[in-house]
Short mmCIF file of C-alpha atoms in Angstrom, two decimals:
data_model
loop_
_atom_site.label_atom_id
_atom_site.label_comp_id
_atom_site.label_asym_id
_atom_site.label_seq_id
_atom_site.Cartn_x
_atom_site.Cartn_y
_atom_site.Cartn_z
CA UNK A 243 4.63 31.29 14.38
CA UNK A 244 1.39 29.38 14.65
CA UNK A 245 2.94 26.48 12.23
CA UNK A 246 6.47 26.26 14.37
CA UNK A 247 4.37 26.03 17.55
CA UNK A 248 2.21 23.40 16.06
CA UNK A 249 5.31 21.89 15.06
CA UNK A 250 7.25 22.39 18.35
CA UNK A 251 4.63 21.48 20.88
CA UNK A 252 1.76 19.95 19.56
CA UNK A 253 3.21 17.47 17.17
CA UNK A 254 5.63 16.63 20.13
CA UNK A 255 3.07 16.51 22.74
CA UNK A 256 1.06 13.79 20.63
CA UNK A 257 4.22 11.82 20.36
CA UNK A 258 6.02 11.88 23.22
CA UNK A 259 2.32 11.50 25.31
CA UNK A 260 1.22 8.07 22.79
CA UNK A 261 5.06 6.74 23.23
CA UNK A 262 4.58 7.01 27.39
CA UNK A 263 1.37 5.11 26.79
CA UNK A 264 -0.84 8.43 28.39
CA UNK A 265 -2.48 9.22 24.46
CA UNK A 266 -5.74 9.97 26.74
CA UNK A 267 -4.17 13.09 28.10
CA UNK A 268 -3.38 14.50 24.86
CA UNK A 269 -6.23 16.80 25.00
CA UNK A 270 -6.01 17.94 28.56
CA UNK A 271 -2.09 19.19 28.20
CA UNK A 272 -2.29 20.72 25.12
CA UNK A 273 -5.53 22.83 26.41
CA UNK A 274 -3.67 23.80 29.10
CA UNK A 275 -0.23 23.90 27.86
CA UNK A 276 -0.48 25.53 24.47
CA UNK A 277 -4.12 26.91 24.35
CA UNK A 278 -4.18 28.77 28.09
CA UNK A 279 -1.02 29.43 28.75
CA UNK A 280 1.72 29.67 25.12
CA UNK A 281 -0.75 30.89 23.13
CA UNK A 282 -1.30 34.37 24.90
CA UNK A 283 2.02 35.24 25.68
CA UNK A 284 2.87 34.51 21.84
CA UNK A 285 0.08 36.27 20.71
CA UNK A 286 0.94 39.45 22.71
CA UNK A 287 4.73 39.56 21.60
CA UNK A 288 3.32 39.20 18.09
CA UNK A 289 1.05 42.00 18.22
CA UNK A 290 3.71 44.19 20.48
CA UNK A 291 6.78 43.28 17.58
CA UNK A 292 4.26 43.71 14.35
CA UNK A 293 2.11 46.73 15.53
CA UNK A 294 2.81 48.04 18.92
CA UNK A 295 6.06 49.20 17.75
CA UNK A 296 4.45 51.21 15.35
CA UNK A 297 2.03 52.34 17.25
CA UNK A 298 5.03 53.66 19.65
CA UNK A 299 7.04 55.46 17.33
CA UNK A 300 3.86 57.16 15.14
CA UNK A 301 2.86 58.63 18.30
CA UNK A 302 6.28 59.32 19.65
CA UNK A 303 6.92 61.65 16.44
CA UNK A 304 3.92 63.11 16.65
CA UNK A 305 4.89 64.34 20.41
CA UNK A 306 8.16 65.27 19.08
CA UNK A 307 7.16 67.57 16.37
CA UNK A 308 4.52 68.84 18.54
CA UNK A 309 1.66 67.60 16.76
CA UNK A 310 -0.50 66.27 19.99
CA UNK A 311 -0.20 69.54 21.91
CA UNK A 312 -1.51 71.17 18.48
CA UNK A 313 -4.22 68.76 18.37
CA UNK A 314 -5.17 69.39 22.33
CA UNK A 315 -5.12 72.81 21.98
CA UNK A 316 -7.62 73.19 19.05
CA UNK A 317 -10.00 71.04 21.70
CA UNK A 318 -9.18 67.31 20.22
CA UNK A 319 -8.86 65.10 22.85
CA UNK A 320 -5.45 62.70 22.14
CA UNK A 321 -7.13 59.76 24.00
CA UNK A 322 -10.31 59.88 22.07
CA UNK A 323 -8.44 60.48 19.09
CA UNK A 324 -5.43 58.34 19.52
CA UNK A 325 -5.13 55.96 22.49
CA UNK A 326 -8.54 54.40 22.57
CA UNK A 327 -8.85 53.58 18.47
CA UNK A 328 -5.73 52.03 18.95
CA UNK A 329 -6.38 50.22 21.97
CA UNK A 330 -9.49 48.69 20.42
CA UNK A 331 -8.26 47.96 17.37
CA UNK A 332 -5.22 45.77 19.55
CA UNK A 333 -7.97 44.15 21.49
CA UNK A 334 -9.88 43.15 19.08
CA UNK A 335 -6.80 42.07 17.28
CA UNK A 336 -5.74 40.24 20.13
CA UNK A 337 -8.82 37.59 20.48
CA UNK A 338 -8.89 37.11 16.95
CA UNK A 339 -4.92 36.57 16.10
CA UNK A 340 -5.44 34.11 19.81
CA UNK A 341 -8.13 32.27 18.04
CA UNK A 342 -6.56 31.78 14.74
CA UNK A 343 -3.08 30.82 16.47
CA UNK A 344 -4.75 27.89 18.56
CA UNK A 345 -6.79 26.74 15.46
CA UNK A 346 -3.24 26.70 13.57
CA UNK A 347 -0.95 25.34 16.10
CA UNK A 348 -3.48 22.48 16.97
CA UNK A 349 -3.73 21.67 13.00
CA UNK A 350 -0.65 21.72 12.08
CA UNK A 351 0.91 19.46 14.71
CA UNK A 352 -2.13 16.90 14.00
CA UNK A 353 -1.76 17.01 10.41
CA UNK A 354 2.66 16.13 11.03
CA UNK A 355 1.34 13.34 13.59
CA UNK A 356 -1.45 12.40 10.88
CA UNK A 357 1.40 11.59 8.34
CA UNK A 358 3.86 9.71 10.33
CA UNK A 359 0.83 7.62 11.15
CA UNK A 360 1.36 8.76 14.88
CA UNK A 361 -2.12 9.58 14.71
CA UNK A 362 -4.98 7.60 13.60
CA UNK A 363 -8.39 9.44 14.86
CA UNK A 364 -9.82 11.84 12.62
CA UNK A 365 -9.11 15.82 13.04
CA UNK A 366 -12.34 16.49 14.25
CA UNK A 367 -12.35 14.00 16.99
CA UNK A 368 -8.68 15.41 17.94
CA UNK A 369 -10.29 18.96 18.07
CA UNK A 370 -13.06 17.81 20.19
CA UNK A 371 -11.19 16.05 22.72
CA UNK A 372 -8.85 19.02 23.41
CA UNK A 373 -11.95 21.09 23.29
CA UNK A 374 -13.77 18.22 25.46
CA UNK A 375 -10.73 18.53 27.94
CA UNK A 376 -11.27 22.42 28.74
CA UNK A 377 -12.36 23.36 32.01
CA UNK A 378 -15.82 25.33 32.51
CA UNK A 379 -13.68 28.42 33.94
CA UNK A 380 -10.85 28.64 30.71
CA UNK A 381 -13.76 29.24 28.69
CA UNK A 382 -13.96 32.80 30.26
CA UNK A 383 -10.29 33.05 31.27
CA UNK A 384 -8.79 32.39 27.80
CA UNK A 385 -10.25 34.81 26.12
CA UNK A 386 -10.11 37.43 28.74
CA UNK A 387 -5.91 36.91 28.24
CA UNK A 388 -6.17 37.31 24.19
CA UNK A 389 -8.52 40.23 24.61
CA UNK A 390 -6.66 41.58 27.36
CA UNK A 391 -3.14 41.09 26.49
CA UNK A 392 -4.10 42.78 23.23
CA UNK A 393 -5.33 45.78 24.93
CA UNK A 394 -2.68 46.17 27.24
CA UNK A 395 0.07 46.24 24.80
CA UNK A 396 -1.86 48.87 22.83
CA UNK A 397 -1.93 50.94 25.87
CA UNK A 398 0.65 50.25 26.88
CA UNK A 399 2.70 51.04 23.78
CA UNK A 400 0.66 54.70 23.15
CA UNK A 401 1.31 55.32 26.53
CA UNK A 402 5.00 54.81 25.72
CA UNK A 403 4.97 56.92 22.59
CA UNK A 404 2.81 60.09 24.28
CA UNK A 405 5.66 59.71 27.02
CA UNK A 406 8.64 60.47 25.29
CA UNK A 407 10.69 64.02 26.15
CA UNK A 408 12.56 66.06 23.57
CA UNK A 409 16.18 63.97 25.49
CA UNK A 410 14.42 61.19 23.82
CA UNK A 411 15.32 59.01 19.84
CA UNK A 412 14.38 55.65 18.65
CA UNK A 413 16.89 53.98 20.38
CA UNK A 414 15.78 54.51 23.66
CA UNK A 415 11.87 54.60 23.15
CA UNK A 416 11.69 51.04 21.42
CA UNK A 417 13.71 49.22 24.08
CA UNK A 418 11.06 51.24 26.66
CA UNK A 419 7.87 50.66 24.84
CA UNK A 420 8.95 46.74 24.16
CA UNK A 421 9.80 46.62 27.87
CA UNK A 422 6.75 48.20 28.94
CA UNK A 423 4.41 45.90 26.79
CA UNK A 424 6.01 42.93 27.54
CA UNK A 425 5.62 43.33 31.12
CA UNK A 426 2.07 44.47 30.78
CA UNK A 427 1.32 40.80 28.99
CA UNK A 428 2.77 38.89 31.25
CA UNK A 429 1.19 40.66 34.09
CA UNK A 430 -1.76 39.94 32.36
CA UNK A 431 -1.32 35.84 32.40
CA UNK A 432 -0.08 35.89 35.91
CA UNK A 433 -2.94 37.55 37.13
CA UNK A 434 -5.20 35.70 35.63
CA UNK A 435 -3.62 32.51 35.93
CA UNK A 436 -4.30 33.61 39.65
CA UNK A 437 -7.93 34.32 39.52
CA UNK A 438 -8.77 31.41 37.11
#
């Protein structure tokens, strides 16, 4: 996904900005473009499609079959023993797969722009001037949406799976859980697109 949006945006973004004759504000749209504003909402739908869903559905057969009440009635705690591993593990997951992504997407479309001869600086000079072009506040704001969009669709996803009834099959808790988690990460951006 990282290598299509490198290919998608950035590599088009360097083109189309050097053919309009404004190369300079390479850096500054891609940081805000692709870096504070695609690359969290990707990142969360990644993370929701690859592991939230099976988050969901292991814990929505384990209310099924009973499994969680079980568990709470020998004195095991489901949140400490299912929602907040998860919900780490997603968060941490979140700022890592959101660094990795930006690192990707920015190399990739440099290195396509690189061989048409679009570009002529070296990589590291392309890094720093999107890095360069960040402002003082994304620096806190960007990684408060990886780590926070990661968290919320781990939440958000046992949440979905602790809620389902015995009416309940696959076919309705997916579309639920995906709804759920995809709302909860772009709530996420919004509100922090409004605070930042």
């Amino acid at each position: 996904m990282a290598v299509l949006t490198g290919l998608g945006i950035v590599a088009q973004a360097i083109f189309w900005l050097g053919f309009a004759g404004i190369a300079q504000m390479t850096g500054s749209i891609l940081s805000t473009v692709l870096v504070r504003e695609i690359a969290p909402v990707l990142v969360g739908i990644i993370l929701l499609g690859r592991s939230g869903m099976l988050i969901l559905t292991d814990l929505g057969n384990l209310t099924l079959q009973g499994q969680l009440r079980i568990l709470n009635g020998q004195g095991i705690d489901p949140f400490i023993a299912f929602i907040l591993p998860r919900s780490l593990a997603m968060t941490v997951s979140g700022f890592t797969l959101g660094m990795i992504f930006s690192v990707i997407a920015l190399g990739t479309g440099y290195v396509v722009c690189w061989l048409k001869n679009i570009v002529t600086m070296p990589i590291w000079s392309f890094m720093f001037q999107v890095i360069n072009s960040v402002h003082p506040t994304d620096y806190i704001s960007i990684p408060l949406k990886f780590l926070l969009s990661g968290f919320a669709v781990g939440l958000s996803c046992c949440l979905s799976g602790m809620d389902i009834t015995t009416e309940d099959n696959l076919t309705t808790l997916l579309p639920r859980g995906f709804s759920r988690g995809i709302m909860s990460v772009m709530a996420i951006n919004v509100v922090l697109d409004m605070v930042f």
